[in-house]
Structure formats: C-alpha cells, structure tokens
Amino acid sequence: MTPPIRVLLVDDQALLRSAFRVLVDSETDMVVVGEAADGAQAVELARSTRADVVLMDIRMPGTDGLAATRMISADPELTGVRVVMLTTFEVDEYVVQSLRAGASGFLGKGAEPDELLAAIRIAAAGEALLSPAATKGLIATFLAQGGGSGGGQGAGATEYSERLSALTGREREVLVLVAGGHSNDEIAERLAVSPLTVKTHVNRAMAKLGARDRAQLVVIAYESGLVRPRAE
C-alpha cells in the first residue's frame, strides 16, 4: 500500500491552517504532519516531520516563505521536499521569486479545494505546478527581468552553460517544450514518441542540470537563455 503524502501547513493565520487541515485530512492519500506559523518553524518541522509537500505562505512575519523555501531547497537532507507557495495575488513578482527559491510552483489562496488537493498531488509527483491564472508569457517576462540573470546574458547563462552542453539534442528539445508548459503527453505527441520516452528525457535533463523538479527546469531554461521570453 502506498503511504499517504505527508503535508506540512505553513501560514501565520491559524484559521486558514485549520481549514487546510480539515481539507487535507479528509483525503485518504494524504495527511497533515505539522503546522507552522512562520518560516523558521517551517524549516524545523520540514526536517522533523519528513514532510513530502509544504504548503507555504509567502508573506509572514519574521522569516517569510521565500527565505524558508531557500533554506529547505539548500538542505541536502530535504531534497525530497516539495514546496507549493500560497499567495493572495496569483500574478506578481513573488511568483518568479518562489520558483527561483526552489518552489515547485504556486497557487492562489482563492483556489478551489479540488485545485489545492490536486496541487499537493502534482507537487508530490515531482511535477511543476503553475497556477492557471499565471500565463506562460507573464512568467517568462518576470524571469527575464529578475535580477539581471534572465535572457541568457548574466550569471544564469554562465552558470548553466556547461551543464546545458551535456544535454543531447533531444534532451534540449524536450527542455524547451517543458519550459513552454507542455505536459509529457503533449510533448510525446509533438515528437512522435511515447510519454515514457519523454519522461526519461526529462529525468535525464533534471539530473544533468541539477534540477529538483520540472519547475526548476523551467527556470533554468529561461535563465540560461535556451528559451527566450516573448510577449503574448
């Protein structure tokens, strides 16, 4: 029997955490293993509870969600932890900061219950989670503007240049399509291969680029300049 997805809830509003707990614990394939009111506590609980997925509020007093996500992503013992950022405003600069910090994606606090549960399952599976309200074009624009490393002309391009050269032609092709927001099934159809083959290419690209999940592949694709942002 597959063990349930272990979920850690992080938000400074106790009422919201309680609502999330009731929702998550109502599912047979997931369980809440802890609650935190700030980022520092979240990092401690991520270590002690061995959570699979952390639902992380961005704006909190003290250590905020972005700082906590960076700490979780940088901890070798927490490589299997996936962070889904929760934000009141689904489209803002925090979206890209979240992805850069190591989050697997983000979701608006106004999301429907089914969307939240789906987000947990998607993140636990290692997939990238981008809110439907955030268009690919806007994400690309933010990535290009963030800190001068976007567009393939700064530190990001230099950092990933050598790693990108290790990719095969097919792996680069798949990476570009992943950055475009396409699923494995969609990529398989475009390239006339099986979804399993696509998954293999994605996993190899992740290993070669040191990416935690598909969300990080998207960041790398834009920051390295392999994929250029374009106006929608």
GROMACS .gro file of C-alpha atoms in nm:
model
  232
    1MET     CA    1   0.000   0.000   0.000
    2THR     CA    2   0.134   0.342  -0.097
    3PRO     CA    3   0.198   0.562   0.208
    4PRO     CA    4  -0.001   0.887   0.224
    5ILE     CA    5   0.151   1.216   0.112
    6ARG     CA    6   0.285   1.393   0.421
    7VAL     CA    7   0.179   1.758   0.418
    8LEU     CA    8   0.315   2.048   0.625
    9LEU     CA    9   0.097   2.361   0.652
   10VAL     CA   10   0.271   2.698   0.688
   11ASP     CA   11   0.068   3.017   0.735
   12ASP     CA   12   0.056   3.284   1.004
   13GLN     CA   13  -0.324   3.267   1.009
   14ALA     CA   14  -0.440   2.986   1.238
   15LEU     CA   15  -0.790   2.986   1.092
   16LEU     CA   16  -0.657   2.927   0.742
   17ARG     CA   17  -0.431   2.646   0.862
   18SER     CA   18  -0.728   2.482   1.032
   19ALA     CA   19  -0.931   2.497   0.711
   20PHE     CA   20  -0.645   2.344   0.513
   21ARG     CA   21  -0.601   2.071   0.774
   22VAL     CA   22  -0.966   1.967   0.756
   23LEU     CA   23  -0.947   1.956   0.376
   24VAL     CA   24  -0.620   1.762   0.354
   25ASP     CA   25  -0.705   1.515   0.629
   26SER     CA   26  -1.036   1.436   0.455
   27GLU     CA   27  -0.837   1.265   0.176
   28THR     CA   28  -0.726   0.904   0.209
   29ASP     CA   29  -0.399   0.956   0.021
   30MET     CA   30  -0.261   1.247   0.227
   31VAL     CA   31  -0.217   1.352   0.589
   32VAL     CA   32  -0.116   1.671   0.770
   33VAL     CA   33   0.202   1.607   0.971
   34GLY     CA   34   0.252   1.955   1.112
   35GLU     CA   35   0.164   2.325   1.119
   36ALA     CA   36   0.392   2.628   1.135
   37ALA     CA   37   0.317   2.998   1.178
   38ASP     CA   38   0.644   3.127   1.031
   39GLY     CA   39   0.926   3.026   0.801
   40ALA     CA   40   1.181   2.937   1.068
   41GLN     CA   41   0.941   2.694   1.231
   42ALA     CA   42   0.857   2.556   0.888
   43VAL     CA   43   1.219   2.461   0.820
   44GLU     CA   44   1.246   2.287   1.157
   45LEU     CA   45   0.925   2.093   1.100
   46ALA     CA   46   1.023   2.001   0.745
   47ARG     CA   47   1.324   1.827   0.896
   48SER     CA   48   1.149   1.663   1.192
   49THR     CA   49   0.828   1.551   1.017
   50ARG     CA   50   0.989   1.446   0.686
   51ALA     CA   51   0.706   1.615   0.500
   52ASP     CA   52   0.665   1.539   0.131
   53VAL     CA   53   0.489   1.864   0.044
   54VAL     CA   54   0.494   2.201   0.220
   55LEU     CA   55   0.209   2.447   0.158
   56MET     CA   56   0.399   2.770   0.224
   57ASP     CA   57   0.254   3.118   0.265
   58ILE     CA   58   0.479   3.383   0.112
   59ARG     CA   59   0.414   3.678   0.338
   60MET     CA   60   0.470   3.603   0.706
   61PRO     CA   61   0.629   3.798   0.993
   62GLY     CA   62   0.986   3.706   1.077
   63THR     CA   63   1.125   3.452   0.833
   64ASP     CA   64   0.899   3.471   0.529
   65GLY     CA   65   0.806   3.192   0.291
   66LEU     CA   66   1.070   3.277   0.032
   67ALA     CA   67   1.354   3.261   0.284
   68ALA     CA   68   1.220   2.937   0.430
   69THR     CA   69   1.192   2.782   0.083
   70ARG     CA   70   1.553   2.874   0.006
   71MET     CA   71   1.666   2.706   0.328
   72ILE     CA   72   1.466   2.392   0.253
   73SER     CA   73   1.598   2.376  -0.104
   74ALA     CA   74   1.956   2.421   0.012
   75ASP     CA   75   1.939   2.144   0.273
   76PRO     CA   76   2.077   1.816   0.131
   77GLU     CA   77   1.864   1.622   0.378
   78LEU     CA   78   1.546   1.777   0.241
   79THR     CA   79   1.596   1.712  -0.130
   80GLY     CA   80   1.270   1.519  -0.149
   81VAL     CA   81   1.060   1.800  -0.002
   82ARG     CA   82   0.839   1.989  -0.248
   83VAL     CA   83   0.720   2.341  -0.169
   84VAL     CA   84   0.399   2.491  -0.307
   85MET     CA   85   0.382   2.863  -0.242
   86LEU     CA   86   0.049   3.016  -0.147
   87THR     CA   87  -0.014   3.377  -0.245
   88THR     CA   88  -0.309   3.614  -0.217
   89PHE     CA   89  -0.219   3.762  -0.553
   90GLU     CA   90  -0.161   3.492  -0.810
   91VAL     CA   91   0.031   3.706  -1.057
   92ASP     CA   92   0.311   3.920  -0.914
   93GLU     CA   93   0.686   3.925  -0.873
   94TYR     CA   94   0.662   3.671  -0.594
   95VAL     CA   95   0.578   3.402  -0.847
   96VAL     CA   96   0.923   3.400  -1.001
   97GLN     CA   97   1.097   3.463  -0.671
   98SER     CA   98   0.921   3.150  -0.547
   99LEU     CA   99   1.045   2.940  -0.839
  100ARG     CA  100   1.398   3.076  -0.801
  101ALA     CA  101   1.390   2.996  -0.430
  102GLY     CA  102   1.324   2.633  -0.518
  103ALA     CA  103   0.946   2.605  -0.502
  104SER     CA  104   0.774   2.351  -0.724
  105GLY     CA  105   0.505   2.604  -0.806
  106PHE     CA  106   0.248   2.835  -0.660
  107LEU     CA  107  -0.124   2.859  -0.603
  108GLY     CA  108  -0.360   3.142  -0.517
  109LYS     CA  109  -0.528   3.131  -0.176
  110GLY     CA  110  -0.857   3.170  -0.356
  111ALA     CA  111  -0.816   2.836  -0.533
  112GLU     CA  112  -1.095   2.582  -0.513
  113PRO     CA  113  -1.050   2.288  -0.271
  114ASP     CA  114  -1.007   2.044  -0.559
  115GLU     CA  115  -0.732   2.265  -0.704
  116LEU     CA  116  -0.545   2.268  -0.374
  117LEU     CA  117  -0.563   1.891  -0.338
  118ALA     CA  118  -0.454   1.845  -0.698
  119ALA     CA  119  -0.162   2.082  -0.635
  120ILE     CA  120  -0.041   1.866  -0.346
  121ARG     CA  121  -0.056   1.552  -0.558
  122ILE     CA  122   0.118   1.719  -0.855
  123ALA     CA  123   0.398   1.853  -0.637
  124ALA     CA  124   0.443   1.518  -0.461
  125ALA     CA  125   0.484   1.356  -0.801
  126GLY     CA  126   0.766   1.596  -0.887
  127GLU     CA  127   0.570   1.788  -1.149
  128ALA     CA  128   0.575   2.165  -1.196
  129LEU     CA  129   0.269   2.345  -1.069
  130LEU     CA  130   0.182   2.676  -1.230
  131SER     CA  131  -0.149   2.838  -1.143
  132PRO     CA  132  -0.391   2.866  -1.434
  133ALA     CA  133  -0.415   3.241  -1.364
  134ALA     CA  134  -0.045   3.290  -1.440
  135THR     CA  135   0.018   3.290  -1.814
  136LYS     CA  136   0.336   3.148  -1.962
  137GLY     CA  137   0.416   3.486  -2.118
  138LEU     CA  138   0.397   3.667  -1.785
  139ILE     CA  139   0.613   3.406  -1.613
  140ALA     CA  140   0.870   3.439  -1.890
  141THR     CA  141   0.869   3.818  -1.860
  142PHE     CA  142   0.928   3.807  -1.487
  143LEU     CA  143   1.207   3.554  -1.530
  144ALA     CA  144   1.372   3.777  -1.788
  145GLN     CA  145   1.355   4.080  -1.557
  146GLY     CA  146   1.463   3.915  -1.233
  147GLY     CA  147   1.799   4.032  -1.111
  148GLY     CA  148   1.970   4.061  -1.448
  149SER     CA  149   2.024   3.688  -1.487
  150GLY     CA  150   1.739   3.629  -1.726
  151GLY     CA  151   1.758   3.635  -2.102
  152GLY     CA  152   2.078   3.437  -2.108
  153GLN     CA  153   2.309   3.734  -2.058
  154GLY     CA  154   2.412   3.718  -1.693
  155ALA     CA  155   2.520   3.484  -1.418
  156GLY     CA  156   2.244   3.240  -1.501
  157ALA     CA  157   2.372   3.182  -1.853
  158THR     CA  158   2.729   3.132  -1.733
  159GLU     CA  159   2.624   2.901  -1.452
  160TYR     CA  160   2.424   2.669  -1.676
  161SER     CA  161   2.626   2.690  -1.999
  162GLU     CA  162   2.847   2.391  -1.921
  163ARG     CA  163   2.558   2.182  -1.791
  164LEU     CA  164   2.345   2.259  -2.098
  165SER     CA  165   2.629   2.141  -2.321
  166ALA     CA  166   2.595   1.798  -2.158
  167LEU     CA  167   2.240   1.761  -2.286
  168THR     CA  168   2.171   1.564  -2.601
  169GLY     CA  169   1.988   1.733  -2.884
  170ARG     CA  170   1.667   1.554  -2.793
  171GLU     CA  171   1.701   1.647  -2.427
  172ARG     CA  172   1.739   2.013  -2.520
  173GLU     CA  173   1.436   1.986  -2.744
  174VAL     CA  174   1.232   1.835  -2.462
  175LEU     CA  175   1.358   2.101  -2.219
  176VAL     CA  176   1.235   2.377  -2.449
  177LEU     CA  177   0.892   2.215  -2.463
  178VAL     CA  178   0.883   2.169  -2.086
  179ALA     CA  179   0.961   2.540  -2.049
  180GLY     CA  180   0.670   2.609  -2.280
  181GLY     CA  181   0.437   2.447  -2.027
  182HIS     CA  182   0.370   2.130  -2.222
  183SER     CA  183   0.289   1.803  -2.045
  184ASN     CA  184   0.470   1.477  -2.119
  185ASP     CA  185   0.174   1.358  -2.325
  186GLU     CA  186   0.174   1.679  -2.532
  187ILE     CA  187   0.549   1.658  -2.587
  188ALA     CA  188   0.520   1.292  -2.685
  189GLU     CA  189   0.258   1.380  -2.945
  190ARG     CA  190   0.471   1.660  -3.088
  191LEU     CA  191   0.783   1.447  -3.112
  192ALA     CA  192   0.605   1.127  -3.213
  193VAL     CA  193   0.748   0.926  -2.924
  194SER     CA  194   0.596   0.760  -2.618
  195PRO     CA  195   0.523   0.952  -2.294
  196LEU     CA  196   0.763   0.713  -2.118
  197THR     CA  197   1.042   0.817  -2.353
  198VAL     CA  198   0.967   1.182  -2.281
  199LYS     CA  199   0.974   1.114  -1.908
  200THR     CA  200   1.316   0.952  -1.947
  201HIS     CA  201   1.449   1.257  -2.133
  202VAL     CA  202   1.304   1.490  -1.867
  203ASN     CA  203   1.460   1.289  -1.584
  204ARG     CA  204   1.800   1.285  -1.756
  205ALA     CA  205   1.784   1.660  -1.816
  206MET     CA  206   1.696   1.715  -1.450
  207ALA     CA  207   1.991   1.502  -1.339
  208LYS     CA  208   2.239   1.676  -1.570
  209LEU     CA  209   2.118   2.025  -1.476
  210GLY     CA  210   2.081   1.958  -1.106
  211ALA     CA  211   1.711   2.046  -1.112
  212ARG     CA  212   1.485   1.932  -0.828
  213ASP     CA  213   1.177   1.910  -1.049
  214ARG     CA  214   1.011   2.039  -1.366
  215ALA     CA  215   0.958   2.385  -1.219
  216GLN     CA  216   1.333   2.423  -1.181
  217LEU     CA  217   1.380   2.308  -1.541
  218VAL     CA  218   1.159   2.598  -1.649
  219VAL     CA  219   1.369   2.846  -1.452
  220ILE     CA  220   1.693   2.705  -1.594
  221ALA     CA  221   1.561   2.713  -1.950
  222TYR     CA  222   1.486   3.086  -1.926
  223GLU     CA  223   1.779   3.195  -1.711
  224SER     CA  224   2.028   3.016  -1.934
  225GLY     CA  225   1.887   3.182  -2.243
  226LEU     CA  226   1.793   2.849  -2.402
  227VAL     CA  227   1.437   2.977  -2.415
  228ARG     CA  228   1.371   3.346  -2.476
  229PRO     CA  229   1.069   3.524  -2.333
  230ARG     CA  230   0.826   3.662  -2.582
  231ALA     CA  231   0.532   3.893  -2.546
  232GLU     CA  232   0.196   3.724  -2.561
   0.00000   0.00000   0.00000
